[in-house]
Amino acid sequence: MTGQMIEGAGRGAEAPKLAMIANADLSGVVRGRSFPIERLDAVMASGLPWVPANVLLSPLNTIPAGNPFGPVGETRLRAGGGRPMILPARGERPAVVFHIADICTTDDASWPVCPRGQLKRAVDDLASEHGLRLEVGFEHELFITGLQETPTPAFSLMGTRAVSGIADEVQAMLRTAGTRLDQFVAEFGAHQFEIAAPVLDALAAADHAVLSREAIRDAARARGTHATFAPKPFANAPGNGVHIHLSLWRGDAPVTAAEDALAPEGAAFLAGVLAHLPSVLAFTLGSVNSYERLLPSNWVGIYRCWGERNREAAVRFCPRTRSADGRNPGASLEYRLADGSASPHLALAAIIRAGMAGLAQGLALPDGVDCDPAGLTAEERKARGIDDLPPTLDAALSGLEKSGLARAWFGELFEAAFFSVCRNDVGDAARLGEAYRAQFAQTI
Ligand code: GLU
Ligand code: MG
């Protein structure tokens, strides 16, 4: 295995001397243990011990007082499937083999607080209860600070050239894991960029999100620049969204849309997501910083509605070219209210749980919205059933607590850990005031 991975790093590349297995935690921060490459086979076979309370660490490295785990107990990090990614040698830093890991109990069952384990369960339940699978394409926006270039026009050749060195290196890293990015473009904000991942099965898509964030951070750092996926790193610049394109499949048959309209399965899934959106929000907008991004008429999608090709709706329905048999295999539901401070695994798990509720109850889909809801009066929005969403993390958490869905979807232990992490972030932000945003952007 080691030999095959070294080959994957490219001819002439320095052989990795270190390996690391790590879990993307409740805040989407990648944490784990690193060890010499000679131990890789043994670690692949039996994992490494992991402290339960580690999952509670915030992006600012604080830990909630009164955490549900305390000092006692043990879990294990176990490398999850999929090829590892190799981070190249850079100066005095050796190459590293990086494996995404699950957090398991000491007898190797999935630990309920592990976001990756929760996504696996949601994917399995979607298959066993509804015979469906979800394909997912993640788009991430990010800023790279410290670039020499003066800001260049959005989507321009020169804007793209400003980061083509980083993009090239990120592609090389992802290639070692057998994957790639489909796009790397200059976005609207000065030194803001966007990456689009290939469409993959849900678990692989969430893993890919983790790999691509880490690859970009590493390539940016190597040049003395800094990449941030924080939802609102600067008060006066556009925010960074994570847009999650979802498509439902029954075997090989696309069931999101037929012809140019939503198909019954796609409509019921979407109805569930909208019905539970206030609760799903806490899992997809994971930080106090998330809610600073939620401005009207900024293409964020802050209202609880869907719309065909509408970028001001929380979910944009995107029909694509239909095939001769009337199917619409490229169609997707773009969930727009996610960001880089959420665990991609958890975000998807919550979206799937909400969508499954729509499928199970055959929920009816409200009418789509074909305008910017901010341009309507509050009464007009009310008449069309377009609700406001929780404006702060605190409000989203209170709503989630009342709904009981964190426990219903993910269990009691998970619920305790999740609320503890989120409320700690609320505490970090209150304690730091204005300094919170910049510190948060150092990690996320
Ligand atoms: N930057 C916007 C956001 O915060 C999204 C812009 C776009 O549609 O790409 O979500
Ligand atoms: Mg964008």
Tab-separated table of C-alpha atoms and ligand atoms in Angstrom:
chain	number	residue	atom	x	y	z
A	1	MET	CA	0.000	0.000	0.000
A	2	THR	CA	2.743	2.413	0.895
A	3	GLY	CA	4.531	1.790	-2.416
A	4	GLN	CA	1.355	2.417	-4.400
A	5	MET	CA	0.742	5.695	-2.578
A	6	ILE	CA	4.275	6.936	-3.127
A	7	GLU	CA	3.841	6.293	-6.812
A	8	GLY	CA	0.609	8.330	-6.663
A	9	ALA	CA	2.590	11.363	-5.479
A	10	GLY	CA	4.122	11.688	-8.947
A	11	ARG	CA	7.438	10.719	-10.444
A	12	GLY	CA	10.373	12.343	-8.723
A	13	ALA	CA	8.211	13.306	-5.719
A	14	GLU	CA	9.849	12.813	-2.363
A	15	ALA	CA	8.540	9.747	-0.515
A	16	PRO	CA	6.243	10.601	2.413
A	17	LYS	CA	7.887	10.329	5.801
A	18	LEU	CA	4.783	11.023	7.844
A	19	ALA	CA	1.156	9.952	7.794
A	20	MET	CA	-1.894	11.377	9.519
A	21	ILE	CA	-5.399	10.095	10.146
A	22	ALA	CA	-7.953	12.743	11.034
A	23	ASN	CA	-11.658	13.351	11.439
A	24	ALA	CA	-13.522	16.434	10.232
A	25	ASP	CA	-15.196	17.350	13.509
A	26	LEU	CA	-18.487	18.997	14.450
A	27	SER	CA	-17.126	22.404	13.379
A	28	GLY	CA	-15.593	21.010	10.200
A	29	VAL	CA	-12.067	21.351	11.615
A	30	VAL	CA	-9.773	18.480	10.676
A	31	ARG	CA	-8.123	17.005	13.759
A	32	GLY	CA	-6.245	13.767	14.287
A	33	ARG	CA	-2.882	12.164	14.914
A	34	SER	CA	0.275	12.004	12.839
A	35	PHE	CA	2.907	9.271	12.968
A	36	PRO	CA	5.949	7.995	11.016
A	37	ILE	CA	5.161	6.313	7.711
A	38	GLU	CA	6.588	3.006	8.976
A	39	ARG	CA	3.560	2.689	11.269
A	40	LEU	CA	1.000	3.180	8.484
A	41	ASP	CA	0.080	-0.476	7.966
A	42	ALA	CA	-0.373	-1.025	11.700
A	43	VAL	CA	-2.493	2.128	12.071
A	44	MET	CA	-4.616	1.154	9.066
A	45	ALA	CA	-5.263	-2.189	10.736
A	46	SER	CA	-6.109	-1.020	14.242
A	47	GLY	CA	-6.512	2.761	14.344
A	48	LEU	CA	-5.320	5.107	17.080
A	49	PRO	CA	-6.807	6.136	20.421
A	50	TRP	CA	-8.772	9.391	20.431
A	51	VAL	CA	-10.080	11.470	23.328
A	52	PRO	CA	-13.897	11.885	23.217
A	53	ALA	CA	-13.726	15.523	24.383
A	54	ASN	CA	-11.537	16.421	21.347
A	55	VAL	CA	-14.707	16.557	19.279
A	56	LEU	CA	-15.823	19.514	21.387
A	57	LEU	CA	-12.884	21.794	20.542
A	58	SER	CA	-13.932	25.012	18.833
A	59	PRO	CA	-12.196	26.551	15.801
A	60	LEU	CA	-10.650	28.971	18.318
A	61	ASN	CA	-9.392	26.003	20.350
A	62	THR	CA	-11.607	26.561	23.362
A	63	ILE	CA	-13.540	23.738	24.985
A	64	PRO	CA	-17.001	24.138	26.507
A	65	ALA	CA	-17.175	24.293	30.263
A	66	GLY	CA	-19.242	21.360	31.551
A	67	ASN	CA	-18.620	19.295	28.391
A	68	PRO	CA	-20.664	16.084	28.223
A	69	PHE	CA	-17.588	13.806	28.161
A	70	GLY	CA	-15.283	15.232	30.816
A	71	PRO	CA	-11.847	13.650	31.272
A	72	VAL	CA	-12.950	10.009	31.153
A	73	GLY	CA	-13.481	7.625	28.233
A	74	GLU	CA	-11.876	6.674	24.945
A	75	THR	CA	-12.737	6.343	21.272
A	76	ARG	CA	-10.644	5.292	18.268
A	77	LEU	CA	-9.751	7.007	15.047
A	78	ARG	CA	-10.064	4.513	12.176
A	79	ALA	CA	-9.038	5.403	8.638
A	80	GLY	CA	-12.209	5.421	6.510
A	81	GLY	CA	-12.378	4.031	2.986
A	82	GLY	CA	-11.102	5.947	0.006
A	83	ARG	CA	-7.609	6.717	-1.202
A	84	PRO	CA	-5.477	8.995	0.961
A	85	MET	CA	-4.213	12.353	-0.274
A	86	ILE	CA	-0.497	13.054	-0.325
A	87	LEU	CA	0.641	16.522	0.696
A	88	PRO	CA	3.966	17.179	-1.044
A	89	ALA	CA	7.295	17.854	0.642
A	90	ARG	CA	7.945	21.592	1.025
A	91	GLY	CA	11.364	22.753	2.189
A	92	GLU	CA	11.945	21.289	5.604
A	93	ARG	CA	8.394	19.818	5.721
A	94	PRO	CA	8.286	16.206	4.524
A	95	ALA	CA	5.483	14.771	2.383
A	96	VAL	CA	2.502	13.482	4.392
A	97	VAL	CA	-0.019	10.745	3.617
A	98	PHE	CA	-3.392	12.039	4.825
A	99	HIS	CA	-6.319	9.685	5.541
A	100	ILE	CA	-9.838	10.792	6.492
A	101	ALA	CA	-10.914	8.893	9.603
A	102	ASP	CA	-14.084	7.824	11.382
A	103	ILE	CA	-14.395	8.041	15.139
A	104	CYS	CA	-15.347	4.612	16.495
A	105	THR	CA	-16.043	3.156	19.911
A	106	THR	CA	-13.316	0.966	21.399
A	107	ASP	CA	-15.162	-2.107	20.074
A	108	ASP	CA	-15.210	-0.635	16.568
A	109	ALA	CA	-18.836	0.456	16.270
A	110	SER	CA	-19.453	3.895	14.807
A	111	TRP	CA	-19.413	6.518	17.597
A	112	PRO	CA	-22.666	8.522	17.410
A	113	VAL	CA	-20.903	11.879	17.672
A	114	CYS	CA	-18.804	11.198	14.544
A	115	PRO	CA	-20.233	13.349	11.705
A	116	ARG	CA	-18.956	10.915	9.084
A	117	GLY	CA	-20.701	8.016	10.834
A	118	GLN	CA	-23.941	10.014	10.950
A	119	LEU	CA	-23.730	10.641	7.208
A	120	LYS	CA	-23.171	6.936	6.521
A	121	ARG	CA	-26.286	6.088	8.558
A	122	ALA	CA	-28.371	8.709	6.750
A	123	VAL	CA	-27.207	7.417	3.352
A	124	ASP	CA	-28.000	3.821	4.372
A	125	ASP	CA	-31.459	4.790	5.649
A	126	LEU	CA	-32.259	6.714	2.477
A	127	ALA	CA	-31.419	3.541	0.545
A	128	SER	CA	-33.217	1.060	2.806
A	129	GLU	CA	-36.339	3.141	3.495
A	130	HIS	CA	-36.804	4.776	0.093
A	131	GLY	CA	-34.591	2.873	-2.351
A	132	LEU	CA	-32.842	6.135	-3.210
A	133	ARG	CA	-29.292	7.430	-3.318
A	134	LEU	CA	-28.053	10.982	-3.406
A	135	GLU	CA	-25.387	12.387	-5.703
A	136	VAL	CA	-23.783	15.581	-4.514
A	137	GLY	CA	-21.638	18.350	-5.953
A	138	PHE	CA	-20.065	20.798	-3.494
A	139	GLU	CA	-19.141	24.355	-4.472
A	140	HIS	CA	-17.027	26.343	-2.027
A	141	GLU	CA	-16.243	30.030	-2.032
A	142	LEU	CA	-13.084	31.271	-0.329
A	143	PHE	CA	-10.783	34.235	0.009
A	144	ILE	CA	-7.013	34.047	-0.406
A	145	THR	CA	-5.283	36.849	1.468
A	146	GLY	CA	-1.678	37.950	0.981
A	147	LEU	CA	-1.636	37.580	-2.832
A	148	GLN	CA	0.764	39.983	-4.594
A	149	GLU	CA	-1.723	40.784	-7.377
A	150	THR	CA	-3.930	43.816	-7.056
A	151	PRO	CA	-7.576	42.704	-7.193
A	152	THR	CA	-8.577	41.608	-10.679
A	153	PRO	CA	-12.056	41.500	-12.268
A	154	ALA	CA	-14.342	38.622	-11.279
A	155	PHE	CA	-14.167	35.585	-13.598
A	156	SER	CA	-11.348	37.208	-15.612
A	157	LEU	CA	-8.368	35.386	-17.047
A	158	MET	CA	-6.001	37.482	-14.941
A	159	GLY	CA	-8.056	36.820	-11.791
A	160	THR	CA	-7.740	33.130	-12.478
A	161	ARG	CA	-4.008	33.442	-13.247
A	162	ALA	CA	-3.516	35.037	-9.827
A	163	VAL	CA	-4.105	31.627	-8.284
A	164	SER	CA	-3.276	29.224	-11.093
A	165	GLY	CA	-0.149	28.071	-9.233
A	166	ILE	CA	-2.220	27.192	-6.208
A	167	ALA	CA	-4.924	25.605	-8.390
A	168	ASP	CA	-2.382	23.463	-10.225
A	169	GLU	CA	-0.879	22.223	-6.999
A	170	VAL	CA	-4.298	21.486	-5.489
A	171	GLN	CA	-5.169	19.395	-8.554
A	172	ALA	CA	-1.898	17.480	-8.134
A	173	MET	CA	-2.705	16.761	-4.472
A	174	LEU	CA	-6.261	15.668	-5.252
A	175	ARG	CA	-4.954	13.469	-8.087
A	176	THR	CA	-3.019	11.449	-5.507
A	177	ALA	CA	-6.427	10.671	-3.945
A	178	GLY	CA	-7.812	9.697	-7.363
A	179	THR	CA	-9.914	12.844	-7.778
A	180	ARG	CA	-9.805	16.494	-8.892
A	181	LEU	CA	-11.651	19.809	-8.893
A	182	ASP	CA	-13.893	20.549	-11.869
A	183	GLN	CA	-13.439	24.326	-11.617
A	184	PHE	CA	-11.272	26.940	-9.862
A	185	VAL	CA	-12.459	30.454	-10.725
A	186	ALA	CA	-12.126	34.080	-9.602
A	187	GLU	CA	-15.356	35.054	-7.783
A	188	PHE	CA	-17.012	38.436	-7.281
A	189	GLY	CA	-15.119	39.687	-4.187
A	190	ALA	CA	-11.555	40.979	-4.419
A	191	HIS	CA	-9.321	37.908	-4.080
A	192	GLN	CA	-12.392	35.722	-3.617
A	193	PHE	CA	-12.406	32.416	-5.498
A	194	GLU	CA	-14.745	29.497	-6.036
A	195	ILE	CA	-14.067	25.811	-6.485
A	196	ALA	CA	-16.481	23.224	-7.857
A	197	ALA	CA	-16.072	19.537	-7.068
A	198	PRO	CA	-17.131	16.692	-9.345
A	199	VAL	CA	-20.539	15.149	-8.600
A	200	LEU	CA	-20.049	12.119	-6.340
A	201	ASP	CA	-22.048	9.866	-4.044
A	202	ALA	CA	-22.901	11.686	-0.797
A	203	LEU	CA	-20.151	10.232	1.419
A	204	ALA	CA	-17.440	10.629	-1.221
A	205	ALA	CA	-18.617	14.212	-1.858
A	206	ALA	CA	-18.305	15.161	1.829
A	207	ASP	CA	-14.868	13.512	2.007
A	208	HIS	CA	-13.887	15.420	-1.125
A	209	ALA	CA	-14.950	18.701	0.498
A	210	VAL	CA	-12.591	17.969	3.394
A	211	LEU	CA	-9.684	17.035	1.099
A	212	SER	CA	-10.075	20.063	-1.142
A	213	ARG	CA	-10.274	22.528	1.768
A	214	GLU	CA	-7.084	21.079	3.277
A	215	ALA	CA	-5.275	20.959	-0.079
A	216	ILE	CA	-6.029	24.634	-0.744
A	217	ARG	CA	-4.973	25.656	2.761
A	218	ASP	CA	-1.677	23.813	2.327
A	219	ALA	CA	-0.935	25.202	-1.147
A	220	ALA	CA	-1.841	28.730	-0.030
A	221	ARG	CA	0.357	28.532	3.079
A	222	ALA	CA	3.297	27.291	1.043
A	223	ARG	CA	3.244	30.671	-0.746
A	224	GLY	CA	2.910	32.760	2.405
A	225	THR	CA	-0.780	33.403	1.628
A	226	HIS	CA	-3.827	32.317	3.605
A	227	ALA	CA	-7.004	30.642	2.356
A	228	THR	CA	-10.179	31.139	4.370
A	229	PHE	CA	-13.559	29.487	3.880
A	230	ALA	CA	-15.072	31.458	6.798
A	231	PRO	CA	-18.603	32.544	5.869
A	232	LYS	CA	-17.967	36.261	6.457
A	233	PRO	CA	-14.244	36.876	6.904
A	234	PHE	CA	-14.554	40.630	6.218
A	235	ALA	CA	-17.437	42.833	7.301
A	236	ASN	CA	-17.460	44.806	4.033
A	237	ALA	CA	-16.858	42.095	1.428
A	238	PRO	CA	-19.133	39.388	0.017
A	239	GLY	CA	-19.559	36.243	2.086
A	240	ASN	CA	-18.297	32.755	1.290
A	241	GLY	CA	-21.112	30.316	0.623
A	242	VAL	CA	-21.017	26.577	0.265
A	243	HIS	CA	-23.580	25.510	-2.319
A	244	ILE	CA	-24.582	21.863	-2.221
A	245	HIS	CA	-26.050	20.440	-5.440
A	246	LEU	CA	-28.236	17.418	-4.695
A	247	SER	CA	-29.692	14.904	-7.107
A	248	LEU	CA	-31.731	11.813	-6.278
A	249	TRP	CA	-31.341	8.515	-8.069
A	250	ARG	CA	-33.271	5.253	-8.040
A	251	GLY	CA	-30.561	2.895	-9.265
A	252	ASP	CA	-29.399	4.510	-12.493
A	253	ALA	CA	-32.599	6.490	-13.013
A	254	PRO	CA	-32.538	10.205	-12.152
A	255	VAL	CA	-35.642	11.089	-10.106
A	256	THR	CA	-35.001	14.744	-9.190
A	257	ALA	CA	-36.683	16.098	-12.284
A	258	ALA	CA	-38.507	14.866	-15.363
A	259	GLU	CA	-38.612	16.985	-18.511
A	260	ASP	CA	-37.974	20.459	-17.058
A	261	ALA	CA	-40.012	20.149	-13.839
A	262	LEU	CA	-39.454	18.543	-10.474
A	263	ALA	CA	-40.299	14.828	-10.359
A	264	PRO	CA	-42.418	13.464	-7.436
A	265	GLU	CA	-39.400	12.200	-5.463
A	266	GLY	CA	-37.456	15.425	-6.019
A	267	ALA	CA	-40.478	17.512	-4.978
A	268	ALA	CA	-41.173	15.499	-1.791
A	269	PHE	CA	-37.492	15.568	-0.763
A	270	LEU	CA	-37.384	19.332	-1.306
A	271	ALA	CA	-40.661	19.778	0.627
A	272	GLY	CA	-39.044	17.997	3.590
A	273	VAL	CA	-35.935	20.169	3.432
A	274	LEU	CA	-38.077	23.334	3.402
A	275	ALA	CA	-40.390	22.062	6.164
A	276	HIS	CA	-37.418	21.413	8.458
A	277	LEU	CA	-35.156	24.183	7.182
A	278	PRO	CA	-35.069	26.161	10.464
A	279	SER	CA	-33.705	23.029	12.184
A	280	VAL	CA	-31.400	21.987	9.331
A	281	LEU	CA	-29.870	25.456	9.434
A	282	ALA	CA	-27.980	24.846	12.688
A	283	PHE	CA	-26.157	21.971	10.933
A	284	THR	CA	-25.331	23.870	7.729
A	285	LEU	CA	-24.641	27.357	9.138
A	286	GLY	CA	-22.526	26.199	12.024
A	287	SER	CA	-21.149	29.360	13.601
A	288	VAL	CA	-21.981	32.860	14.797
A	289	ASN	CA	-19.985	34.064	11.773
A	290	SER	CA	-22.374	32.155	9.466
A	291	TYR	CA	-25.237	34.487	10.250
A	292	GLU	CA	-23.223	37.613	9.379
A	293	ARG	CA	-23.306	36.390	5.767
A	294	LEU	CA	-27.110	36.300	5.638
A	295	LEU	CA	-27.881	39.559	3.831
A	296	PRO	CA	-30.881	40.090	1.538
A	297	SER	CA	-30.317	40.646	-2.194
A	298	ASN	CA	-26.749	39.301	-2.045
A	299	TRP	CA	-27.468	35.986	-3.789
A	300	VAL	CA	-27.246	34.214	-0.450
A	301	GLY	CA	-30.835	32.890	-0.402
A	302	ILE	CA	-31.957	33.931	3.047
A	303	TYR	CA	-35.682	33.171	2.682
A	304	ARG	CA	-37.406	29.878	3.332
A	305	CYS	CA	-38.523	29.098	-0.201
A	306	TRP	CA	-37.358	27.444	-3.388
A	307	GLY	CA	-37.275	28.843	-6.897
A	308	GLU	CA	-36.389	27.609	-10.348
A	309	ARG	CA	-32.985	29.069	-11.245
A	310	ASN	CA	-33.530	31.615	-8.426
A	311	ARG	CA	-30.360	32.560	-6.507
A	312	GLU	CA	-32.307	34.429	-3.817
A	313	ALA	CA	-34.153	31.293	-2.703
A	314	ALA	CA	-32.740	29.011	-0.004
A	315	VAL	CA	-32.944	26.179	-2.534
A	316	ARG	CA	-32.470	26.800	-6.253
A	317	PHE	CA	-33.950	24.202	-8.574
A	318	CYS	CA	-31.584	23.812	-11.530
A	319	PRO	CA	-33.045	21.874	-14.466
A	320	ARG	CA	-30.414	21.107	-17.097
A	321	THR	CA	-30.564	19.823	-20.639
A	322	ARG	CA	-33.071	16.987	-20.859
A	323	SER	CA	-32.296	13.716	-22.552
A	324	ALA	CA	-34.279	12.242	-25.459
A	325	ASP	CA	-36.246	9.941	-23.118
A	326	GLY	CA	-37.608	12.919	-21.145
A	327	ARG	CA	-35.264	12.468	-18.208
A	328	ASN	CA	-33.243	15.303	-16.754
A	329	PRO	CA	-30.100	13.611	-15.461
A	330	GLY	CA	-28.203	16.863	-14.855
A	331	ALA	CA	-30.977	18.464	-12.749
A	332	SER	CA	-30.135	19.366	-9.166
A	333	LEU	CA	-31.488	21.034	-6.068
A	334	GLU	CA	-28.914	23.574	-4.955
A	335	TYR	CA	-29.004	24.039	-1.166
A	336	ARG	CA	-27.492	27.522	-0.736
A	337	LEU	CA	-27.541	28.074	3.036
A	338	ALA	CA	-24.373	26.213	3.945
A	339	ASP	CA	-20.856	27.453	4.585
A	340	GLY	CA	-17.333	26.384	5.467
A	341	SER	CA	-17.944	26.480	9.216
A	342	ALA	CA	-20.225	23.442	8.995
A	343	SER	CA	-19.046	19.871	8.863
A	344	PRO	CA	-19.800	18.786	5.269
A	345	HIS	CA	-20.748	15.333	6.569
A	346	LEU	CA	-23.162	16.718	9.119
A	347	ALA	CA	-24.658	19.244	6.710
A	348	LEU	CA	-25.478	16.437	4.274
A	349	ALA	CA	-26.742	14.117	7.009
A	350	ALA	CA	-29.216	16.784	8.205
A	351	ILE	CA	-30.361	17.589	4.654
A	352	ILE	CA	-30.935	13.875	3.989
A	353	ARG	CA	-32.896	13.436	7.254
A	354	ALA	CA	-35.126	16.405	6.398
A	355	GLY	CA	-35.602	15.194	2.816
A	356	MET	CA	-36.482	11.713	4.076
A	357	ALA	CA	-39.215	13.222	6.273
A	358	GLY	CA	-40.655	14.817	3.138
A	359	LEU	CA	-40.553	11.477	1.282
A	360	ALA	CA	-42.003	9.491	4.193
A	361	GLN	CA	-44.874	11.900	4.795
A	362	GLY	CA	-45.438	12.712	1.109
A	363	LEU	CA	-45.210	16.406	1.962
A	364	ALA	CA	-46.643	18.786	-0.628
A	365	LEU	CA	-44.258	21.339	-2.073
A	366	PRO	CA	-45.254	25.020	-1.830
A	367	ASP	CA	-45.141	27.052	-5.055
A	368	GLY	CA	-41.720	28.120	-6.262
A	369	VAL	CA	-40.714	31.787	-6.103
A	370	ASP	CA	-39.547	33.554	-9.248
A	371	CYS	CA	-38.309	36.866	-7.822
A	372	ASP	CA	-36.084	38.259	-5.078
A	373	PRO	CA	-38.322	37.893	-1.983
A	374	ALA	CA	-36.615	40.977	-0.501
A	375	GLY	CA	-38.429	43.001	-3.165
A	376	LEU	CA	-41.816	41.921	-1.777
A	377	THR	CA	-43.431	43.494	1.274
A	378	ALA	CA	-43.607	41.455	4.476
A	379	GLU	CA	-47.349	40.939	3.817
A	380	GLU	CA	-46.717	39.769	0.263
A	381	ARG	CA	-44.097	37.300	1.505
A	382	LYS	CA	-46.501	36.046	4.146
A	383	ALA	CA	-49.253	35.594	1.566
A	384	ARG	CA	-46.873	33.464	-0.528
A	385	GLY	CA	-45.776	31.417	2.509
A	386	ILE	CA	-42.201	32.745	2.399
A	387	ASP	CA	-40.935	32.728	5.982
A	388	ASP	CA	-37.894	34.429	7.467
A	389	LEU	CA	-35.277	32.075	8.902
A	390	PRO	CA	-33.535	32.292	12.303
A	391	PRO	CA	-31.248	35.350	12.142
A	392	THR	CA	-28.595	34.115	14.607
A	393	LEU	CA	-26.982	30.846	15.662
A	394	ASP	CA	-28.578	31.291	19.060
A	395	ALA	CA	-32.053	31.517	17.514
A	396	ALA	CA	-31.369	28.517	15.246
A	397	LEU	CA	-30.256	26.473	18.264
A	398	SER	CA	-33.345	27.403	20.293
A	399	GLY	CA	-35.553	26.346	17.372
A	400	LEU	CA	-33.639	23.096	16.943
A	401	GLU	CA	-33.938	22.363	20.639
A	402	LYS	CA	-37.704	22.897	20.528
A	403	SER	CA	-38.095	20.718	17.438
A	404	GLY	CA	-36.251	17.819	19.148
A	405	LEU	CA	-34.826	16.897	15.723
A	406	ALA	CA	-31.150	16.786	16.756
A	407	ARG	CA	-32.037	13.936	19.087
A	408	ALA	CA	-34.560	12.296	16.744
A	409	TRP	CA	-32.118	12.296	13.822
A	410	PHE	CA	-28.774	11.747	15.536
A	411	GLY	CA	-29.377	10.503	19.105
A	412	GLU	CA	-29.010	11.790	22.640
A	413	LEU	CA	-25.214	11.723	22.939
A	414	PHE	CA	-24.805	13.523	19.650
A	415	GLU	CA	-27.364	16.134	20.666
A	416	ALA	CA	-25.539	16.911	23.926
A	417	ALA	CA	-22.176	17.265	22.152
A	418	PHE	CA	-23.565	19.318	19.290
A	419	PHE	CA	-25.359	21.879	21.453
A	420	SER	CA	-22.320	22.148	23.681
A	421	VAL	CA	-20.057	22.923	20.683
A	422	CYS	CA	-22.435	25.455	19.142
A	423	ARG	CA	-23.154	27.264	22.412
A	424	ASN	CA	-19.414	27.424	23.029
A	425	ASP	CA	-19.038	29.211	19.689
A	426	VAL	CA	-21.712	31.680	20.784
A	427	GLY	CA	-19.620	32.176	23.942
A	428	ASP	CA	-16.360	32.601	21.969
A	429	ALA	CA	-17.994	35.269	19.803
A	430	ALA	CA	-19.458	37.155	22.777
A	431	ARG	CA	-16.136	37.075	24.619
A	432	LEU	CA	-14.060	38.261	21.654
A	433	GLY	CA	-16.457	40.817	20.152
A	434	GLU	CA	-15.038	42.349	16.962
A	435	ALA	CA	-11.866	40.221	17.175
A	436	TYR	CA	-13.896	36.990	16.718
A	437	ARG	CA	-14.357	37.361	12.945
A	438	ALA	CA	-10.640	37.656	12.154
A	439	GLN	CA	-9.617	34.884	14.573
A	440	PHE	CA	-12.292	32.610	13.169
A	441	ALA	CA	-11.000	33.233	9.643
A	442	GLN	CA	-7.541	32.093	10.731
A	443	THR	CA	-8.857	28.537	11.184
A	444	ILE	CA	-11.963	28.177	9.005
B	1	GLU	N1	-21.214	34.783	-2.309
B	1	GLU	C1	-22.615	34.408	-2.298
B	1	GLU	C2	-22.958	33.748	-0.970
B	1	GLU	O1	-22.560	34.235	0.035
B	1	GLU	C3	-22.967	33.483	-3.448
B	1	GLU	C4	-22.733	34.045	-4.810
B	1	GLU	C5	-23.048	33.026	-5.894
B	1	GLU	O2	-24.217	32.832	-6.230
B	1	GLU	O3	-22.119	32.389	-6.376
B	1	GLU	O4	-23.622	32.768	-0.894
B	2	MG	MG	-20.288	31.641	-6.256
